PDB file of C-alpha atoms in Angstrom:
ATOM      1  CA  UNK A   1       0.107   0.243   0.180  1.00 41.00           C
ATOM      2  CA  UNK A   2       0.860   3.532  -0.757  1.00 43.00           C
ATOM      3  CA  UNK A   3       0.686   6.085   1.213  1.00 50.00           C
ATOM      4  CA  UNK A   4      -1.266  10.091   0.728  1.00 53.00           C
ATOM      5  CA  UNK A   5       1.033  12.911   1.078  1.00 62.00           C
ATOM      6  CA  UNK A   6      -1.100  15.155   0.109  1.00 81.00           C
ATOM      7  CA  UNK A   7      -1.462  18.900   2.434  1.00 86.00           C
ATOM      8  CA  UNK A   8      -4.255  20.829   2.229  1.00 89.00           C
ATOM      9  CA  UNK A   9      -3.171  23.777   0.022  1.00 88.00           C
ATOM     10  CA  UNK A  10      -3.150  20.942  -2.614  1.00 89.00           C
ATOM     11  CA  UNK A  11      -6.077  19.831  -2.191  1.00 90.00           C
ATOM     12  CA  UNK A  12      -6.844  23.388  -2.592  1.00 91.00           C
ATOM     13  CA  UNK A  13      -5.480  23.292  -5.862  1.00 91.00           C
ATOM     14  CA  UNK A  14      -6.716  20.162  -7.035  1.00 90.00           C
ATOM     15  CA  UNK A  15     -10.512  20.838  -5.909  1.00 91.00           C
ATOM     16  CA  UNK A  16     -10.348  24.046  -7.778  1.00 91.00           C
ATOM     17  CA  UNK A  17      -9.408  22.619 -11.230  1.00 90.00           C
ATOM     18  CA  UNK A  18     -11.317  20.018 -10.922  1.00 89.00           C
ATOM     19  CA  UNK A  19     -14.224  22.115 -10.087  1.00 86.00           C
ATOM     20  CA  UNK A  20     -13.349  25.248 -12.113  1.00 88.00           C
ATOM     21  CA  UNK A  21     -13.834  27.566  -9.715  1.00 88.00           C
ATOM     22  CA  UNK A  22     -12.684  28.937  -6.857  1.00 90.00           C
ATOM     23  CA  UNK A  23     -12.559  27.417  -3.433  1.00 91.00           C
ATOM     24  CA  UNK A  24     -12.010  29.323   0.064  1.00 90.00           C
ATOM     25  CA  UNK A  25     -11.115  28.146   3.169  1.00 90.00           C
ATOM     26  CA  UNK A  26     -14.303  28.637   4.444  1.00 91.00           C
ATOM     27  CA  UNK A  27     -15.753  25.980   2.210  1.00 92.00           C
ATOM     28  CA  UNK A  28     -12.593  23.649   3.528  1.00 91.00           C
ATOM     29  CA  UNK A  29     -14.243  24.100   6.795  1.00 89.00           C
ATOM     30  CA  UNK A  30     -18.259  23.451   6.026  1.00 90.00           C
ATOM     31  CA  UNK A  31     -16.436  19.834   4.214  1.00 90.00           C
ATOM     32  CA  UNK A  32     -14.071  18.765   6.655  1.00 87.00           C
ATOM     33  CA  UNK A  33     -16.580  20.634  10.121  1.00 83.00           C
ATOM     34  CA  UNK A  34     -14.197  22.704  11.338  1.00 81.00           C
ATOM     35  CA  UNK A  35     -13.598  25.973  12.017  1.00 83.00           C
ATOM     36  CA  UNK A  36     -12.295  28.689   9.167  1.00 83.00           C
ATOM     37  CA  UNK A  37      -9.408  29.991  11.521  1.00 83.00           C
ATOM     38  CA  UNK A  38      -8.235  25.958  12.189  1.00 82.00           C
ATOM     39  CA  UNK A  39      -8.984  25.192   8.251  1.00 85.00           C
ATOM     40  CA  UNK A  40      -6.505  28.222   7.460  1.00 84.00           C
ATOM     41  CA  UNK A  41      -3.770  27.223   9.989  1.00 82.00           C
ATOM     42  CA  UNK A  42      -3.864  23.344   9.142  1.00 84.00           C
ATOM     43  CA  UNK A  43      -2.783  24.762   4.934  1.00 83.00           C
ATOM     44  CA  UNK A  44       0.729  23.166   5.754  1.00 84.00           C
ATOM     45  CA  UNK A  45      -0.394  19.967   7.296  1.00 82.00           C
ATOM     46  CA  UNK A  46      -0.968  17.019   6.014  1.00 80.00           C
ATOM     47  CA  UNK A  47      -4.966  15.814   4.683  1.00 82.00           C
ATOM     48  CA  UNK A  48      -5.335  12.345   6.439  1.00 78.00           C
ATOM     49  CA  UNK A  49      -6.923   9.785   4.032  1.00 77.00           C
ATOM     50  CA  UNK A  50     -10.590  10.443   6.225  1.00 78.00           C
ATOM     51  CA  UNK A  51     -10.172  14.475   5.649  1.00 84.00           C
ATOM     52  CA  UNK A  52      -9.536  13.654   1.991  1.00 86.00           C
ATOM     53  CA  UNK A  53     -12.722  11.622   1.555  1.00 85.00           C
ATOM     54  CA  UNK A  54     -14.390  14.143   3.419  1.00 88.00           C
ATOM     55  CA  UNK A  55     -13.001  17.145   0.677  1.00 91.00           C
ATOM     56  CA  UNK A  56     -14.447  14.490  -1.998  1.00 89.00           C
ATOM     57  CA  UNK A  57     -17.723  14.054  -0.642  1.00 90.00           C
ATOM     58  CA  UNK A  58     -18.754  17.417   0.208  1.00 92.00           C
ATOM     59  CA  UNK A  59     -17.076  18.788  -3.663  1.00 93.00           C
ATOM     60  CA  UNK A  60     -18.682  15.874  -5.386  1.00 92.00           C
ATOM     61  CA  UNK A  61     -15.239  15.199  -7.331  1.00 90.00           C
ATOM     62  CA  UNK A  62     -11.923  11.922  -6.964  1.00 88.00           C
ATOM     63  CA  UNK A  63      -8.302  12.993  -6.019  1.00 85.00           C
ATOM     64  CA  UNK A  64      -5.398  11.076  -7.674  1.00 76.00           C
ATOM     65  CA  UNK A  65      -5.027   8.597  -5.254  1.00 70.00           C
ATOM     66  CA  UNK A  66      -4.246   4.814  -6.066  1.00 63.00           C
ATOM     67  CA  UNK A  67      -5.485   2.315  -5.629  1.00 57.00           C
ATOM     68  CA  UNK A  68      -4.888   1.074  -2.551  1.00 52.00           C
ATOM     69  CA  UNK A  69      -3.710   3.278  -0.284  1.00 50.00           C
ATOM     70  CA  UNK A  70      -2.687   3.822   3.910  1.00 50.00           C
ATOM     71  CA  UNK A  71      -4.325   5.321   6.354  1.00 56.00           C
ATOM     72  CA  UNK A  72      -2.268   8.268   8.406  1.00 60.00           C
ATOM     73  CA  UNK A  73      -1.177   6.455  11.875  1.00 72.00           C
ATOM     74  CA  UNK A  74      -3.259   9.876  13.114  1.00 73.00           C
ATOM     75  CA  UNK A  75      -5.458  12.028  14.063  1.00 79.00           C
ATOM     76  CA  UNK A  76      -4.940  15.811  14.213  1.00 79.00           C
ATOM     77  CA  UNK A  77      -7.089  17.054  17.068  1.00 84.00           C
ATOM     78  CA  UNK A  78      -7.956  20.796  17.499  1.00 82.00           C
ATOM     79  CA  UNK A  79      -6.781  22.121  20.204  1.00 84.00           C
ATOM     80  CA  UNK A  80      -8.720  24.965  21.721  1.00 84.00           C
ATOM     81  CA  UNK A  81      -6.651  27.939  23.058  1.00 82.00           C
ATOM     82  CA  UNK A  82      -8.370  29.113  26.003  1.00 80.00           C
ATOM     83  CA  UNK A  83      -7.989  27.359  29.358  1.00 77.00           C
ATOM     84  CA  UNK A  84     -11.299  26.509  31.563  1.00 80.00           C
ATOM     85  CA  UNK A  85     -11.005  27.753  35.033  1.00 72.00           C
ATOM     86  CA  UNK A  86     -10.278  24.735  37.935  1.00 69.00           C
ATOM     87  CA  UNK A  87     -11.677  27.523  39.914  1.00 59.00           C
ATOM     88  CA  UNK A  88     -13.442  30.624  39.438  1.00 59.00           C
ATOM     89  CA  UNK A  89     -13.898  30.536  35.486  1.00 55.00           C
ATOM     90  CA  UNK A  90     -12.635  31.848  32.559  1.00 57.00           C
ATOM     91  CA  UNK A  91     -14.484  34.516  30.615  1.00 51.00           C
ATOM     92  CA  UNK A  92     -14.677  34.491  26.077  1.00 53.00           C
ATOM     93  CA  UNK A  93     -15.150  36.965  24.927  1.00 42.00           C
ATOM     94  CA  UNK A  94     -13.861  36.283  21.012  1.00 46.00           C
ATOM     95  CA  UNK A  95     -12.762  33.967  19.050  1.00 58.00           C
ATOM     96  CA  UNK A  96     -10.421  32.732  20.270  1.00 66.00           C
ATOM     97  CA  UNK A  97      -7.313  30.310  18.412  1.00 74.00           C
ATOM     98  CA  UNK A  98      -7.464  26.902  17.366  1.00 75.00           C
ATOM     99  CA  UNK A  99      -3.754  24.769  16.837  1.00 79.00           C
ATOM    100  CA  UNK A 100      -3.824  21.580  15.225  1.00 76.00           C
ATOM    101  CA  UNK A 101      -2.601  18.517  17.431  1.00 81.00           C
ATOM    102  CA  UNK A 102      -1.281  15.322  16.003  1.00 78.00           C
ATOM    103  CA  UNK A 103      -2.617  12.417  18.609  1.00 81.00           C
ATOM    104  CA  UNK A 104      -2.186   8.405  17.195  1.00 80.00           C
ATOM    105  CA  UNK A 105      -4.305   6.161  15.997  1.00 77.00           C
ATOM    106  CA  UNK A 106      -3.794   3.800  18.209  1.00 77.00           C
ATOM    107  CA  UNK A 107      -3.540   6.035  21.835  1.00 79.00           C
ATOM    108  CA  UNK A 108      -6.983   7.174  20.488  1.00 81.00           C
ATOM    109  CA  UNK A 109      -8.560   3.410  19.703  1.00 78.00           C
ATOM    110  CA  UNK A 110      -7.100   0.738  21.638  1.00 77.00           C
ATOM    111  CA  UNK A 111      -6.495   2.881  24.712  1.00 76.00           C
ATOM    112  CA  UNK A 112      -8.710   5.322  24.950  1.00 79.00           C
ATOM    113  CA  UNK A 113     -11.531   3.446  23.492  1.00 79.00           C
ATOM    114  CA  UNK A 114     -12.064   6.218  21.433  1.00 79.00           C
ATOM    115  CA  UNK A 115     -14.210   4.989  18.588  1.00 74.00           C
ATOM    116  CA  UNK A 116     -15.527   8.747  17.030  1.00 73.00           C
ATOM    117  CA  UNK A 117     -12.012  10.876  16.836  1.00 80.00           C
ATOM    118  CA  UNK A 118     -13.441  13.309  15.296  1.00 79.00           C
ATOM    119  CA  UNK A 119     -15.544  14.810  18.780  1.00 86.00           C
ATOM    120  CA  UNK A 120     -12.157  15.432  20.517  1.00 90.00           C
ATOM    121  CA  UNK A 121     -10.595  18.472  21.142  1.00 91.00           C
ATOM    122  CA  UNK A 122      -8.118  19.044  23.953  1.00 92.00           C
ATOM    123  CA  UNK A 123      -8.061  22.140  26.545  1.00 93.00           C
ATOM    124  CA  UNK A 124      -5.530  23.402  29.137  1.00 91.00           C
ATOM    125  CA  UNK A 125      -6.780  24.077  32.319  1.00 92.00           C
ATOM    126  CA  UNK A 126      -6.076  26.835  34.550  1.00 91.00           C
ATOM    127  CA  UNK A 127      -6.346  26.808  38.867  1.00 91.00           C
ATOM    128  CA  UNK A 128      -6.571  24.232  41.180  1.00 93.00           C
ATOM    129  CA  UNK A 129     -10.216  23.549  42.049  1.00 94.00           C
ATOM    130  CA  UNK A 130      -9.628  20.319  40.627  1.00 94.00           C
ATOM    131  CA  UNK A 131      -6.655  19.711  42.321  1.00 93.00           C
ATOM    132  CA  UNK A 132      -4.898  16.738  43.097  1.00 92.00           C
ATOM    133  CA  UNK A 133      -7.027  15.257  40.182  1.00 92.00           C
ATOM    134  CA  UNK A 134      -6.577  18.208  37.562  1.00 93.00           C
ATOM    135  CA  UNK A 135      -3.548  20.756  38.342  1.00 92.00           C
ATOM    136  CA  UNK A 136      -2.905  23.792  36.976  1.00 92.00           C
ATOM    137  CA  UNK A 137      -1.361  24.120  33.748  1.00 91.00           C
ATOM    138  CA  UNK A 138      -2.206  20.334  32.997  1.00 92.00           C
ATOM    139  CA  UNK A 139      -3.576  19.788  28.953  1.00 91.00           C
ATOM    140  CA  UNK A 140      -7.277  17.923  28.998  1.00 94.00           C
ATOM    141  CA  UNK A 141      -8.600  15.836  26.474  1.00 93.00           C
ATOM    142  CA  UNK A 142     -11.634  15.895  25.804  1.00 94.00           C
ATOM    143  CA  UNK A 143     -14.550  14.358  23.756  1.00 92.00           C
ATOM    144  CA  UNK A 144     -17.552  16.764  22.580  1.00 91.00           C
ATOM    145  CA  UNK A 145     -20.148  14.192  22.197  1.00 90.00           C
ATOM    146  CA  UNK A 146     -20.263  12.747  26.020  1.00 89.00           C
ATOM    147  CA  UNK A 147     -22.384  15.060  28.194  1.00 91.00           C
ATOM    148  CA  UNK A 148     -24.624  12.548  30.281  1.00 89.00           C
ATOM    149  CA  UNK A 149     -22.698  13.897  33.939  1.00 89.00           C
ATOM    150  CA  UNK A 150     -25.347  10.733  35.815  1.00 84.00           C
ATOM    151  CA  UNK A 151     -22.674   7.723  36.136  1.00 83.00           C
ATOM    152  CA  UNK A 152     -20.290  10.583  37.183  1.00 87.00           C
ATOM    153  CA  UNK A 153     -16.619  11.726  35.718  1.00 91.00           C
ATOM    154  CA  UNK A 154     -15.602  15.645  34.596  1.00 95.00           C
ATOM    155  CA  UNK A 155     -16.751  17.768  32.600  1.00 96.00           C
ATOM    156  CA  UNK A 156     -15.831  21.093  30.801  1.00 95.00           C
ATOM    157  CA  UNK A 157     -18.962  23.305  31.300  1.00 94.00           C
ATOM    158  CA  UNK A 158     -20.202  26.833  31.140  1.00 93.00           C
ATOM    159  CA  UNK A 159     -21.893  28.414  33.014  1.00 92.00           C
ATOM    160  CA  UNK A 160     -22.932  31.753  32.047  1.00 91.00           C
ATOM    161  CA  UNK A 161     -20.610  31.814  29.050  1.00 85.00           C
ATOM    162  CA  UNK A 162     -17.559  31.534  32.165  1.00 89.00           C
ATOM    163  CA  UNK A 163     -15.774  28.168  31.338  1.00 91.00           C
ATOM    164  CA  UNK A 164     -15.357  25.457  34.555  1.00 94.00           C
ATOM    165  CA  UNK A 165     -13.976  21.987  34.741  1.00 95.00           C
ATOM    166  CA  UNK A 166     -15.927  20.450  37.555  1.00 96.00           C
ATOM    167  CA  UNK A 167     -17.753  17.218  38.500  1.00 96.00           C
ATOM    168  CA  UNK A 168     -21.593  17.359  38.576  1.00 95.00           C
ATOM    169  CA  UNK A 169     -24.505  15.658  40.579  1.00 93.00           C
ATOM    170  CA  UNK A 170     -27.920  15.831  40.032  1.00 92.00           C
ATOM    171  CA  UNK A 171     -30.395  15.960  43.410  1.00 92.00           C
ATOM    172  CA  UNK A 172     -33.846  14.395  43.927  1.00 91.00           C
ATOM    173  CA  UNK A 173     -35.441  17.733  43.593  1.00 91.00           C
ATOM    174  CA  UNK A 174     -33.908  18.221  40.175  1.00 90.00           C
ATOM    175  CA  UNK A 175     -31.083  21.034  41.658  1.00 93.00           C
ATOM    176  CA  UNK A 176     -28.005  20.556  40.000  1.00 94.00           C
ATOM    177  CA  UNK A 177     -24.704  20.482  42.246  1.00 95.00           C
ATOM    178  CA  UNK A 178     -21.274  21.560  40.935  1.00 95.00           C
ATOM    179  CA  UNK A 179     -18.133  20.081  42.712  1.00 96.00           C
ATOM    180  CA  UNK A 180     -14.743  20.146  43.256  1.00 96.00           C
ATOM    181  CA  UNK A 181     -12.217  17.934  44.112  1.00 96.00           C
ATOM    182  CA  UNK A 182     -10.763  20.101  46.490  1.00 95.00           C
ATOM    183  CA  UNK A 183     -13.026  21.091  48.964  1.00 92.00           C
ATOM    184  CA  UNK A 184     -10.774  22.494  51.468  1.00 92.00           C
ATOM    185  CA  UNK A 185     -11.023  25.501  49.436  1.00 93.00           C
ATOM    186  CA  UNK A 186     -13.740  25.166  46.948  1.00 94.00           C
ATOM    187  CA  UNK A 187     -16.859  23.967  48.689  1.00 95.00           C
ATOM    188  CA  UNK A 188     -19.931  22.290  46.738  1.00 95.00           C
ATOM    189  CA  UNK A 189     -21.795  25.175  45.034  1.00 94.00           C
ATOM    190  CA  UNK A 190     -25.732  24.072  43.596  1.00 95.00           C
ATOM    191  CA  UNK A 191     -27.468  25.739  40.536  1.00 94.00           C
ATOM    192  CA  UNK A 192     -31.398  25.483  41.663  1.00 93.00           C
ATOM    193  CA  UNK A 193     -33.431  25.389  39.233  1.00 89.00           C
ATOM    194  CA  UNK A 194     -34.951  28.346  40.085  1.00 89.00           C
ATOM    195  CA  UNK A 195     -32.168  30.146  39.616  1.00 92.00           C
ATOM    196  CA  UNK A 196     -31.358  32.065  36.271  1.00 91.00           C
ATOM    197  CA  UNK A 197     -28.598  30.209  35.119  1.00 91.00           C
ATOM    198  CA  UNK A 198     -27.391  28.905  31.778  1.00 91.00           C
ATOM    199  CA  UNK A 199     -25.504  25.774  32.120  1.00 93.00           C
ATOM    200  CA  UNK A 200     -24.183  24.198  29.206  1.00 93.00           C
ATOM    201  CA  UNK A 201     -21.893  21.038  29.356  1.00 94.00           C
ATOM    202  CA  UNK A 202     -19.461  20.813  26.579  1.00 93.00           C
ATOM    203  CA  UNK A 203     -18.470  17.540  26.478  1.00 94.00           C
ATOM    204  CA  UNK A 204     -16.324  14.976  29.111  1.00 94.00           C
ATOM    205  CA  UNK A 205     -12.604  14.615  29.595  1.00 94.00           C
ATOM    206  CA  UNK A 206     -11.864  11.441  28.814  1.00 91.00           C
ATOM    207  CA  UNK A 207      -7.693  12.245  29.720  1.00 90.00           C
ATOM    208  CA  UNK A 208      -5.272  13.953  31.753  1.00 91.00           C
ATOM    209  CA  UNK A 209      -2.416  14.164  29.328  1.00 88.00           C
ATOM    210  CA  UNK A 210      -0.896  15.352  31.671  1.00 88.00           C
ATOM    211  CA  UNK A 211      -0.735  12.657  33.613  1.00 75.00           C
ATOM    212  CA  UNK A 212      -2.966   9.372  34.515  1.00 58.00           C
ATOM    213  CA  UNK A 213      -6.648  10.683  34.903  1.00 50.00           C
TER     214      UNK A 213
END
C-alpha cells in the first residue's frame, strides 16, 4: 500500500482545477466540519485519508489517489486555546485561536477506546479547584459528544459563558451540584431550578494527557 501525502493547500489547488471555480477556506472548513480559522492553520499540514474522503464527498470530486492507500497513523485534534478554570471561571468574549495537534490512532482507539475521534478536542486547565486530579496547566482531552453526567466523571462546562472544569451531580429535587475535587478550598455549589443560570455541558474529560486521569 502507498501512503497519501497531500497537504491542504495542494488539495485546494486540485479541487479548484477539478471544479473550475475558486475554493475558499470557508468551503474547506464546512467540508471538514471545523472552523475557518482551523482550516487556514492546517493549510501546510498533510491530510489524513479520512479528510481527503470528506473533501471528495463535499465537493463531489475524485482526487488522483492510488487504488490502495495506507491510512495515516494519526488523527489531527483541535487544541482550543482557552484555559477553562478549575476555580472561579474563565470568560471568553472573542474568537479563540485553534491549534492542530496530532494524536496516534492506536492510542485513540485501543487505549482511550474512542470510535469517533472527530469529537475530540484538547484544552489546557487553569487553577487548582480540581487538584489533585487536575493541576494548573494540565492538558485535557475532551470528548464533546459525551455529555451524560449521571454516571460520574469530570466535565467541561460553561455557566453564563464562563468556562469551568467540574464534576456534576443532580439532586432528587432537580437542583444541580457543581463539585470540585479540592473541597477544602472550593466547597460544592448548587444551581437551583429557580436560578436564572445558563449551564451548558461542552463535553466529558476522558484523559488528562499530563498525568494518569
